Coordinates of C-alpha atoms in Angstrom, one line a residue:
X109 CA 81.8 30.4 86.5
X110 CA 78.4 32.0 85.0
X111 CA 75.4 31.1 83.5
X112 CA 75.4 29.3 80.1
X113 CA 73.0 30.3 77.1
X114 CA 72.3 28.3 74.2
X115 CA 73.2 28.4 70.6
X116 CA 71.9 26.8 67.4
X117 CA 74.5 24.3 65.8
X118 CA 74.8 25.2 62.0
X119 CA 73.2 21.9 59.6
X120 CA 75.5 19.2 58.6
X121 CA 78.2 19.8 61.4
X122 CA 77.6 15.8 62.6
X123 CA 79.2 16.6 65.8
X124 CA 81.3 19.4 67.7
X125 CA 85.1 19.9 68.7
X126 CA 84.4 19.3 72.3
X127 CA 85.7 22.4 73.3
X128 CA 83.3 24.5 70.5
X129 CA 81.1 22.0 72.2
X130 CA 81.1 23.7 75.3
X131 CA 81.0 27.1 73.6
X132 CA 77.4 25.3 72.7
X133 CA 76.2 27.8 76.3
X134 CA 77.9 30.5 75.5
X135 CA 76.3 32.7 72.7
X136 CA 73.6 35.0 73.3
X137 CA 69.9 34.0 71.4
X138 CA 69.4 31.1 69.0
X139 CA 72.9 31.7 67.2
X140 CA 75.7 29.3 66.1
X141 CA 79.0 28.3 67.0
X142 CA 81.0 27.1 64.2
X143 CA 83.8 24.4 63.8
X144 CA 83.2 21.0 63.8
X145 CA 86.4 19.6 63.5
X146 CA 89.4 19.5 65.6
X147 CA 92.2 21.5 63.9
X148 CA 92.6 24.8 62.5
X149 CA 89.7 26.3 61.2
X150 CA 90.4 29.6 59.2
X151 CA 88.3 33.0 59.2
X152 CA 89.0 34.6 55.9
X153 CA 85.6 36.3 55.5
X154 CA 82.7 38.8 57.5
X155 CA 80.1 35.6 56.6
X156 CA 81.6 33.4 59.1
X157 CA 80.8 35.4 61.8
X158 CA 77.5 35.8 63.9
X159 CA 77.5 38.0 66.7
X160 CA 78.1 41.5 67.0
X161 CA 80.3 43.0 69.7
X162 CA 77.7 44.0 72.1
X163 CA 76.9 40.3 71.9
X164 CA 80.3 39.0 72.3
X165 CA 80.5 41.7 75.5
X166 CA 76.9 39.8 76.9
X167 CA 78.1 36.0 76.3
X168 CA 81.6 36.9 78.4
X169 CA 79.5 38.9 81.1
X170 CA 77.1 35.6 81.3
X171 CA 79.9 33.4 81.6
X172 CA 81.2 35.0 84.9
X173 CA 78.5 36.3 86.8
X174 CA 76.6 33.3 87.9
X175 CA 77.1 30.7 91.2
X176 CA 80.8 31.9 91.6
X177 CA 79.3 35.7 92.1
X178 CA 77.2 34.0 95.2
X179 CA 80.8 32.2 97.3
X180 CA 82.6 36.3 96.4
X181 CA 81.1 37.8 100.2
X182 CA 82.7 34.5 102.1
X183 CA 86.1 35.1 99.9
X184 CA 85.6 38.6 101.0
X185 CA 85.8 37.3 104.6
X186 CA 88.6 35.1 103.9
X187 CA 90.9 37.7 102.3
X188 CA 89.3 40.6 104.6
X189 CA 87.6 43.5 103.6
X190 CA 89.4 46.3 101.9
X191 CA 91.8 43.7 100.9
X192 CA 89.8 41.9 98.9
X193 CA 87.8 45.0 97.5
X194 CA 91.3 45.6 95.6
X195 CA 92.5 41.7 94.9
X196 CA 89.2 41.5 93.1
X197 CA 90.0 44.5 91.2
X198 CA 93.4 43.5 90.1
X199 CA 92.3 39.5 89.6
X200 CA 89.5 40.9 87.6
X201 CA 92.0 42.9 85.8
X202 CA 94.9 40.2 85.6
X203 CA 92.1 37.4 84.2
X204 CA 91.4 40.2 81.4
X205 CA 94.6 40.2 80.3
X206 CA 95.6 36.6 80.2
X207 CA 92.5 35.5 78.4
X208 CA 93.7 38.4 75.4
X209 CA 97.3 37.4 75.9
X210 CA 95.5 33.7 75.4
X211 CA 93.8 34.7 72.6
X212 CA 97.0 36.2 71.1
X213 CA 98.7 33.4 71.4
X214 CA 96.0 31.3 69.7
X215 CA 96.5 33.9 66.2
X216 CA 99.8 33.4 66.9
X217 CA 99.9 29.3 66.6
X218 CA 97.1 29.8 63.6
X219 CA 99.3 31.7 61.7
X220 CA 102.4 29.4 62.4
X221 CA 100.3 26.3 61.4
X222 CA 98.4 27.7 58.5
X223 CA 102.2 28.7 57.2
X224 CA 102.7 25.1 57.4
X225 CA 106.4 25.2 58.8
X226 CA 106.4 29.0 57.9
X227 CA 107.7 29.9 61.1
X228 CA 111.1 29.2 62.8
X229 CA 111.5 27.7 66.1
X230 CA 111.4 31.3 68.0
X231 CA 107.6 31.7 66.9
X232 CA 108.8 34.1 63.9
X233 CA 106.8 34.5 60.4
X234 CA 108.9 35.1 57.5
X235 CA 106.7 37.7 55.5
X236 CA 107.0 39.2 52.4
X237 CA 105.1 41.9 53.3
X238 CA 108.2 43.9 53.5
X239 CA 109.1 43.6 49.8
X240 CA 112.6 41.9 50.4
X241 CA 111.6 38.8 49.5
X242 CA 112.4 36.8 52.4
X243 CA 113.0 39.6 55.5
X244 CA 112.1 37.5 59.2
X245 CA 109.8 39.9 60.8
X246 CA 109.4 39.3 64.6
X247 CA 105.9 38.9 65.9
X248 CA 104.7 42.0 68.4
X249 CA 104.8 41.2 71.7
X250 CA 101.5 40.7 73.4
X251 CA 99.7 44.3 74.3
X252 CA 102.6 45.8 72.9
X253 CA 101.3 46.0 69.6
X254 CA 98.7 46.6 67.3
X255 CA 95.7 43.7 67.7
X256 CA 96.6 43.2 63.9
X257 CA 100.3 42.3 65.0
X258 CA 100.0 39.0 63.2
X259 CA 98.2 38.9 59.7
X260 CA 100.1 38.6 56.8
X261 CA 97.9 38.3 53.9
X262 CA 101.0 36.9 51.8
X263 CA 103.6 34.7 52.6
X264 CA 106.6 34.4 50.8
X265 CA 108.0 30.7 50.6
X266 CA 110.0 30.8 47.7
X267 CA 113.6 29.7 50.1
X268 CA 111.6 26.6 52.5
X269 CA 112.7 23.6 51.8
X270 CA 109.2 22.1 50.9
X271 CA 107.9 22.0 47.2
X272 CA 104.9 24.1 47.6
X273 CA 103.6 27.5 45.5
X274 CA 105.8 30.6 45.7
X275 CA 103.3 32.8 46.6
X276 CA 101.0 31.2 49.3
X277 CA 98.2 33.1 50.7
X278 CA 97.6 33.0 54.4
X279 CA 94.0 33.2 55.9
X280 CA 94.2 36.6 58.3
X281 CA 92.3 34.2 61.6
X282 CA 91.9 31.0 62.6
X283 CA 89.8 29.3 65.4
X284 CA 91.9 27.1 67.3
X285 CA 90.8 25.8 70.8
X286 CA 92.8 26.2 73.9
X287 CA 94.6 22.4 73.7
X288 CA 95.3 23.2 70.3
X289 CA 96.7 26.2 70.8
X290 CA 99.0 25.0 73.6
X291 CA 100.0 22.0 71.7
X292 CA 100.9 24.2 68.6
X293 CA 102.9 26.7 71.0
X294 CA 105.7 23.9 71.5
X295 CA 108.2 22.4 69.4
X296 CA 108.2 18.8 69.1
X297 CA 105.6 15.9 69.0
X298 CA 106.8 15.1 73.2
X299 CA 106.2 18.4 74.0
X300 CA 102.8 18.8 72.2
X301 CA 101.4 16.1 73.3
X302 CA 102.1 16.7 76.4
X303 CA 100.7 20.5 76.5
X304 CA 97.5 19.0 75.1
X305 CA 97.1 16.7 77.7
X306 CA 97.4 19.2 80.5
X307 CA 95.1 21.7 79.1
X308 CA 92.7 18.7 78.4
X309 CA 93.0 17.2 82.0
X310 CA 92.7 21.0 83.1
X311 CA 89.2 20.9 81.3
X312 CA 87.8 17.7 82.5
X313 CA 88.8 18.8 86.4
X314 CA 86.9 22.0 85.8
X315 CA 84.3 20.7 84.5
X316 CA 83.8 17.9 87.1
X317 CA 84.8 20.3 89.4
X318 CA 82.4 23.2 88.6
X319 CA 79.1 20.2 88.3
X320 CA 80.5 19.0 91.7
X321 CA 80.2 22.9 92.9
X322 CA 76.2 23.5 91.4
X323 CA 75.8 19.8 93.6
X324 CA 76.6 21.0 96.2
X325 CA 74.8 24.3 96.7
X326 CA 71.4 22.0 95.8
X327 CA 72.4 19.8 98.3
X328 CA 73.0 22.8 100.8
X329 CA 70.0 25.0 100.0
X330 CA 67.2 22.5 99.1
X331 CA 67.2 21.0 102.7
X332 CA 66.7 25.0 103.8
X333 CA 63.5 25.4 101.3
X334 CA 61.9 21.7 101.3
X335 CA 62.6 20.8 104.7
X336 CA 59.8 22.6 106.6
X337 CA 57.5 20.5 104.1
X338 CA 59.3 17.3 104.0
X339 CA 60.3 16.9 107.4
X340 CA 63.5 17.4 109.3
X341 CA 65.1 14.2 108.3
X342 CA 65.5 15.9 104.9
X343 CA 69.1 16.6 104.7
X344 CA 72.0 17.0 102.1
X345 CA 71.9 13.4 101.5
X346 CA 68.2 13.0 100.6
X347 CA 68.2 16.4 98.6
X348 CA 71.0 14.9 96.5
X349 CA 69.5 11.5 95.7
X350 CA 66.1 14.1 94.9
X351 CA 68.6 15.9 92.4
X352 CA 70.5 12.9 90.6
X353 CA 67.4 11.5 88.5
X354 CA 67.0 14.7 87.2
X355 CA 70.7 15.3 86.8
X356 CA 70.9 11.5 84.8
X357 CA 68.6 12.7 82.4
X358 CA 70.1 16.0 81.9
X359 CA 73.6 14.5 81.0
X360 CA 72.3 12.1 78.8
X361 CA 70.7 14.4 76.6
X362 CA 71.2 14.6 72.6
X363 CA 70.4 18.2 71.8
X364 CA 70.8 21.4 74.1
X365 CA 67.4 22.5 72.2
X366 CA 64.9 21.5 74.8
X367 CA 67.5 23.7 77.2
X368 CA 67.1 26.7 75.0
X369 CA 64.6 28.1 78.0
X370 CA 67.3 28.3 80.5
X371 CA 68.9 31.3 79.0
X372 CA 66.1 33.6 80.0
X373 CA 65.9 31.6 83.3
X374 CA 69.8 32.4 84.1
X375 CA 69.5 35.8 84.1
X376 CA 66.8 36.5 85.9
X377 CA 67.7 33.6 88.8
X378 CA 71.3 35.3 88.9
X379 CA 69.7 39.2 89.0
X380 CA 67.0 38.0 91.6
X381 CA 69.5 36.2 93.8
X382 CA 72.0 39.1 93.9
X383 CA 69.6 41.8 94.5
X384 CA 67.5 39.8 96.9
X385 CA 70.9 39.8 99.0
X386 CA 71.3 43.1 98.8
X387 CA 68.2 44.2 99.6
X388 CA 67.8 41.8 102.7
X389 CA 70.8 42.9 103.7
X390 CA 70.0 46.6 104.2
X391 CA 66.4 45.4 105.1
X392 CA 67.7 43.7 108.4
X393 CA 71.6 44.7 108.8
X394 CA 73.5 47.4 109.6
X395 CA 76.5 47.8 107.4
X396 CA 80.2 47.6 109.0
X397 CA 82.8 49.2 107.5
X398 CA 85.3 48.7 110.3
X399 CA 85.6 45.0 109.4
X400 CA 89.5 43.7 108.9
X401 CA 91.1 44.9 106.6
X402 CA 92.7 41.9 105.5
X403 CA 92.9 38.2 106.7
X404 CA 96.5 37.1 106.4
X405 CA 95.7 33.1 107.7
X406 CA 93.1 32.9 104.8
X407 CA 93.9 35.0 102.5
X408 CA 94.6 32.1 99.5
X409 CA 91.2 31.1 100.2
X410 CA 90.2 34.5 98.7
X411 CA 92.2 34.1 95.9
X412 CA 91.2 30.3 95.3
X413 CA 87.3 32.3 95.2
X414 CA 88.0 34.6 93.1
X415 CA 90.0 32.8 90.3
X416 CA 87.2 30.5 90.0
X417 CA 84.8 33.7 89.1
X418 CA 87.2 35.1 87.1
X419 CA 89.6 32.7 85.2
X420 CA 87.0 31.6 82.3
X421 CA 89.5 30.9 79.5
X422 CA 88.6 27.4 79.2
X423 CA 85.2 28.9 77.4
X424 CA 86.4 32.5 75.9
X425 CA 87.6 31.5 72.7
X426 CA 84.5 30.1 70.9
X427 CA 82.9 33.1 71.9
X428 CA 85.8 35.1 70.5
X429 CA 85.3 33.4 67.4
X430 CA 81.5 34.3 66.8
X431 CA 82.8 37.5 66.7
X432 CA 81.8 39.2 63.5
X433 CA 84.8 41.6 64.8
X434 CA 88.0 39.7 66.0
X435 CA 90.2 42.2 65.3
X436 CA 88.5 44.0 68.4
X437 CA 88.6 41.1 71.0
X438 CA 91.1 42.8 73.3
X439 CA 88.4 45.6 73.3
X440 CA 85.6 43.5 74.2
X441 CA 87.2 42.0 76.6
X442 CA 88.4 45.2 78.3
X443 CA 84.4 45.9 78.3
X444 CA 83.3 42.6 79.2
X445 CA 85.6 42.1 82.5
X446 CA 85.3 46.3 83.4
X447 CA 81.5 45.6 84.0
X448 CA 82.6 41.9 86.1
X449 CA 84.6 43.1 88.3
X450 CA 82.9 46.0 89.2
X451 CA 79.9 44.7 90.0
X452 CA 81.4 41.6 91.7
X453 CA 83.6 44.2 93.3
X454 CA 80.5 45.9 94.9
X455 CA 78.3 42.9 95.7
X456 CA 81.2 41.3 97.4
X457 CA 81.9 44.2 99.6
X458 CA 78.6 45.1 100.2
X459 CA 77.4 42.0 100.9
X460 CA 80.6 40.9 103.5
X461 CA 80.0 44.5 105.2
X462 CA 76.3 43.5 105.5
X463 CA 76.4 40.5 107.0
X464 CA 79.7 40.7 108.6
X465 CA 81.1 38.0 110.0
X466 CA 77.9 35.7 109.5
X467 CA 77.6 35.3 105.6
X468 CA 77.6 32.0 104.9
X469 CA 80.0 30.3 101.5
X470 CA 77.1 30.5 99.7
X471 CA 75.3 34.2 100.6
X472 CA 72.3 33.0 99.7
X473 CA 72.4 30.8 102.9
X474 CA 72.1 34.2 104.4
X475 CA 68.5 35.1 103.1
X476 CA 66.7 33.6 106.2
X477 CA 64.3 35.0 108.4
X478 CA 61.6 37.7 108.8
X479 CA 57.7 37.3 108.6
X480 CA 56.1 34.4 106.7
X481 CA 55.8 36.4 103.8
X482 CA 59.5 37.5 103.2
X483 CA 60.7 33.8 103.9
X484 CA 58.1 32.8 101.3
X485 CA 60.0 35.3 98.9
X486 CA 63.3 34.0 100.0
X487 CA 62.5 30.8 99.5
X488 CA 61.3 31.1 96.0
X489 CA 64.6 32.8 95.4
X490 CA 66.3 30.4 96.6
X491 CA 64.5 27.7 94.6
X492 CA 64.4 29.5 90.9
X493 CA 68.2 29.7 91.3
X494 CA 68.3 26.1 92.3
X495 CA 66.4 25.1 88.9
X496 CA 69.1 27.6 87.2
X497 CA 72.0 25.8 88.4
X498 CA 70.3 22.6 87.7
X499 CA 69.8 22.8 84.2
X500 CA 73.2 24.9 84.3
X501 CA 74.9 21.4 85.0
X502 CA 74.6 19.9 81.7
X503 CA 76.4 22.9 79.7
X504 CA 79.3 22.9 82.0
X505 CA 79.4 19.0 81.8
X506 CA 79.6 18.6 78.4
X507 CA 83.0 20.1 78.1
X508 CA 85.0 17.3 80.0
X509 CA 83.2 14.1 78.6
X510 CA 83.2 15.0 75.2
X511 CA 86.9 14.9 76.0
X512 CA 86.5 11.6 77.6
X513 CA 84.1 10.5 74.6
X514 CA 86.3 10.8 72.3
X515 CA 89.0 9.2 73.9
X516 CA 87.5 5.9 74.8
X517 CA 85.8 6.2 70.9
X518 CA 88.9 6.4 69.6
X519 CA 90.1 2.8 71.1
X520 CA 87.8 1.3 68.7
X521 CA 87.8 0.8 65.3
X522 CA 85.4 2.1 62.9
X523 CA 83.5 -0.6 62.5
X524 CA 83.0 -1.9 66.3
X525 CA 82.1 2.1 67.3
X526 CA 79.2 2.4 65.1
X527 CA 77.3 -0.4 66.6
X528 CA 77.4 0.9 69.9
X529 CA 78.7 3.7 70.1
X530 CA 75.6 5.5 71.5
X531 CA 76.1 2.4 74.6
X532 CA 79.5 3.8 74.6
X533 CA 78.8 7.6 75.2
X534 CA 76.5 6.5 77.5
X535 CA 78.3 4.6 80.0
X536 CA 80.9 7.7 79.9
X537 CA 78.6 9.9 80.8
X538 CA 77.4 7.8 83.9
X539 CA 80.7 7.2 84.8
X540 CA 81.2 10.8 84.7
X541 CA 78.2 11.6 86.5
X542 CA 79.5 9.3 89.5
X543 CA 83.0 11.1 89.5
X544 CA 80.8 14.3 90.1
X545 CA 78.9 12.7 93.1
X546 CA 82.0 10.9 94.3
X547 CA 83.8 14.6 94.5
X548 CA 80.6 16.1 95.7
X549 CA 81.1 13.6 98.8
X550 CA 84.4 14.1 99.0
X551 CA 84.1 17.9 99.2
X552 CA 80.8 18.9 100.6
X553 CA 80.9 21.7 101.6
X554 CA 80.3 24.3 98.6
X555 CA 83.1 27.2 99.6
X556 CA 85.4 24.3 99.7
X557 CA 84.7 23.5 96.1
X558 CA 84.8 26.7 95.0
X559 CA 88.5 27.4 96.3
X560 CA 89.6 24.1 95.2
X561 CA 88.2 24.5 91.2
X562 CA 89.5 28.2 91.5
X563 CA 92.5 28.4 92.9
X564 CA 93.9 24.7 91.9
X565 CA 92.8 24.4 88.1
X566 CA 91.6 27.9 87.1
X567 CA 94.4 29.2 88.1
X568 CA 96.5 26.9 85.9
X569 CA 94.5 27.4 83.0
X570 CA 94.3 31.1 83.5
X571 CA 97.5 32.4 85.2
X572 CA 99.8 29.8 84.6
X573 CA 99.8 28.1 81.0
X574 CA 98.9 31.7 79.2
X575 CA 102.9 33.4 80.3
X576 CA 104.2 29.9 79.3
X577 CA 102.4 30.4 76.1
X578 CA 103.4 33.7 75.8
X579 CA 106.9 33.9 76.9
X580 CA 107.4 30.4 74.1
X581 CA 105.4 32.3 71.2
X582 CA 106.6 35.6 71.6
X583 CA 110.6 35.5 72.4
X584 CA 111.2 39.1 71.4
X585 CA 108.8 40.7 73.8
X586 CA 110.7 43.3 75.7
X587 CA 112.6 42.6 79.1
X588 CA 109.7 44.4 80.8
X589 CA 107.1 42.5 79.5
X590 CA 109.1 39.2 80.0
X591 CA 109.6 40.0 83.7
X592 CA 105.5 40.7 84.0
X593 CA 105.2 37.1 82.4
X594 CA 107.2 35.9 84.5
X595 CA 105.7 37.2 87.9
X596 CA 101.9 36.3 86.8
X597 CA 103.2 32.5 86.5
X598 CA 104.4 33.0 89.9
X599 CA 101.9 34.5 91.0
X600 CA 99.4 31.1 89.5
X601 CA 101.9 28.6 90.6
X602 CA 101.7 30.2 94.2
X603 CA 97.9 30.0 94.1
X604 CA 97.6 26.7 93.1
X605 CA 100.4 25.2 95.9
X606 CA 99.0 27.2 98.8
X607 CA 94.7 27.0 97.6
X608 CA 95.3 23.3 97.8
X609 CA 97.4 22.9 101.0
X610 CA 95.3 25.1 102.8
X611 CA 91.8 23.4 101.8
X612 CA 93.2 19.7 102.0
X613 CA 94.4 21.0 105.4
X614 CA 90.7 22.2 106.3
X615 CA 88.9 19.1 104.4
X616 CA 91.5 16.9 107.0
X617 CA 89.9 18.8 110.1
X618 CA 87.4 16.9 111.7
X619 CA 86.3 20.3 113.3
X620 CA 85.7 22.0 110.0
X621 CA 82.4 22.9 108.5
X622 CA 80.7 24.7 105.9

């Protein structure tokens, strides 16, 4: 996961969607995220947009270069090194094309619930666009198609059961979040709920998860900057009770608006930190090009890594929908995830061949040594990412308890929430906050995080629940593209089972460390 930036919040939306909530990080400058309410929210005109393509390119790019760039040399390690030079090529390129077959499916479910009923239970529209008065027209498959494959401006309802208009027209777009979208996919109120329950769950883990991740690298590197000045009894544990005040106040914040400076300050901690390993790394080391080729024993550690740089779908569709261009999403995200991969691609393998069988989970662990004036340097690295990730932690947090929020809100009637409702939101987010801590305990070390989030829930939400999606929504897709589906759901399902044998197995070794 990447660095968030801030947006503005358009007047009179009283609160967000949770998930647009999120999206609150993920738009480039002082720009706004619409949709307030939960539900389909249609795109009929160019006003509703607000950011160009280059800035839709930018927010996706910000989203996955960030901490989860910094554990890609030790997943180079784990999966060896020309190995995982070409696995983070083809995850890069896989994660593209799930979060467009995602988004595909979310135009999909818009147009079948702005229809209202207007599509039969094998995901087809019955369009009049044809002139036949009533001819079933079979949605495109995904990527086989034009990105157009689903707007019909006019829908013809004249033989539904319903009492409604003749002539109803459709809104071309709609913004639908990613529990929406897979509750929508499904027939049946069992099945729906269901679906929206496990994408919702799926949120709350990562975003628990991903919190739990940025607490542990402060716990890890703080010790290596503050310790020479505080003593060597200052370990993980006292650099984590240091971090938690902060982290308290950060959670229980109101408005991301006093957070607006930490756009500027992700990009350059994130550019700093990865060329400052670089550069050290040619300053002191040798590279080794002779370095395995690939690490069967470890290799879904590498995988586990990688999905949880890559696999951003929980956060790509606001973005999507900002777009003053959604008709070229599957373009943008081409763009976006060419430029991710290849520079992950490069850093990874140039910092594994660099530092060889000594890079630490987190390479920044790495930058230590050399006169006082380098460390110095270092160390101020080391501490303006710290601050990044810091401040990062409210952004990714507020994804899973507004979730939670709303849930526990909606056990109360109207008139007992609005006397304490503020008591209420805060005791979630404590709560929260100590489910972070109690994971950040219960997995210390940060590599271990890292392939737990990535390979256990980012590879559900991202290889996993889009083919389910796909292959329910889009039954006529050829048996080509079915068999594809099919083998990237394998291919998540396999992640998940072997990531989280394999790092319960090293989290029950009392020999293993970070």
């Amino acid at each position: 996961m990447g660095e968030p930036i801030t947006a503005t919040i358009p007047i009179g939306q009283d609160r967000l969607d949770s998930h647009d909530s999120a999206a609150v990080a993920l738009a480039s400058a002082p720009r706004s995220i619409s949709g307030a309410a939960s539900g389909p929210r249609a795109v009929s005109t160019a006003d509703d947009a607000q950011i160009s393509n280059s800035e839709v390119v930018l927010a996706l790019v910000k989203c996955a270069i960030g901490a989860g760039s910094l554990s890609l040399p030790y997943a180079f390690k784990e999966g060896g090194l020309w190995f995982s030079l070409i696995g983070t090529v083809l995850i890069g390129m896989l994660s593209a094309y799930t979060i467009i077959l995602l988004k595909q499916c979310e135009e999909a479910v818009g147009l079948k619930l702005l229809a209202e009923g207007q599509i039969d239970g094998k995901g087809r529209s019955i369009s009049a666009a044809s002139g036949n008065g009533g001819f079933v027209k079979a949605l495109s498959p995904p990527l086989l198609g034009p990105e157009d494959f689903n707007i019909d401006p006019i829908v013809n309802v004249e033989s539904l059961a319903f009492n409604v208009d003749p002539i109803v027209p459709v809104a071309p777009r709609t913004k639908l979040m990613y529990p929406e979208v897979a509750a929508g996919a499904m027939d049946g109120a069992v099945a729906k709920s269901v679906m929206k329950g496990v994408v919702n769950v799926g949120i709350c883990l990562t975003s628990l998860g991903v919190c739990a991740a940025y607490l542990d690298f402060l716990a890890a590197t703080l010790p290596q900057v503050l310790g020479p000045l505080l003593g060597p009894d200052f370990g993980e544990l006292e650099a984590t009770l240091m971090v938690l005040p902060v982290m308290l106040v950060l959670v229980l914040l109101r408005t991301f608006k006093v957070l607006s400076f930490t756009a500027i300050l992700g990009d350059i901690a994130v550019t700093v930190a990865l060329l400052a390993v670089v550069v050290y790394g040619f300053a002191t080391r040798d590279i080794d090009l002779s370095l395995p080729f690939i690490n069967i024993k470890s290799l879904m550690k590498f995988v586990g890594a990688t999905s949880f740089l890559f696999a951003i779908h929980i956060v790509v569709l606001p973005i999507l929908h900002a777009s003053k261009s959604p008709q070229s999403f599957a373009k943008n995200i081409s763009t976006s995830f060419s430029f991710i991969t290849g520079l992950n691609a490069i850093f990874g393998f140039l910092a594994y061949a660099l530092f060889a069988d000594d890079v630490a989970p987190a390479v920044t662990d790495n930058l230590d040594g050399g006169s006082d004036a380098t460390q110095a340097t270092l160390n101020a690295v080391k501490v303006l990412l710290c601050v990044d990730l810091l401040f990062t932690v409210p952004f990714v947090f507020v994804a899973g308890r507004e979730i939670v929020e709303r849930e526990v809100l909606s056990r109360f009637r109207d008139g007992e929430r609005t006397t304490s409702v503020m008591h209420i939101r805060n005791t979630v987010r404590i709560a929260l906050l100590g489910c972070v801590v109690a994971i950040c305990f219960g997995v210390p070390c940060f590599g271990d995080m890292v392939n737990l989030v990535g390979g256990v829930v980012n590879a559900t939400m991202g290889f996993i629940l889009p083919p389910i999606l796909a292959l329910k929504l889009f039954p006529c897709m050829s048996l080509f593209a079915t068999i594809g589906h099919v083998l990237i759901l394998v291919f998540g399902v396999t992640a998940l089972v072997l990531t989280l044998f394999f790092t319960a197995q090293d989290l029950a070794d009392p020999n293993h460390s970070c």
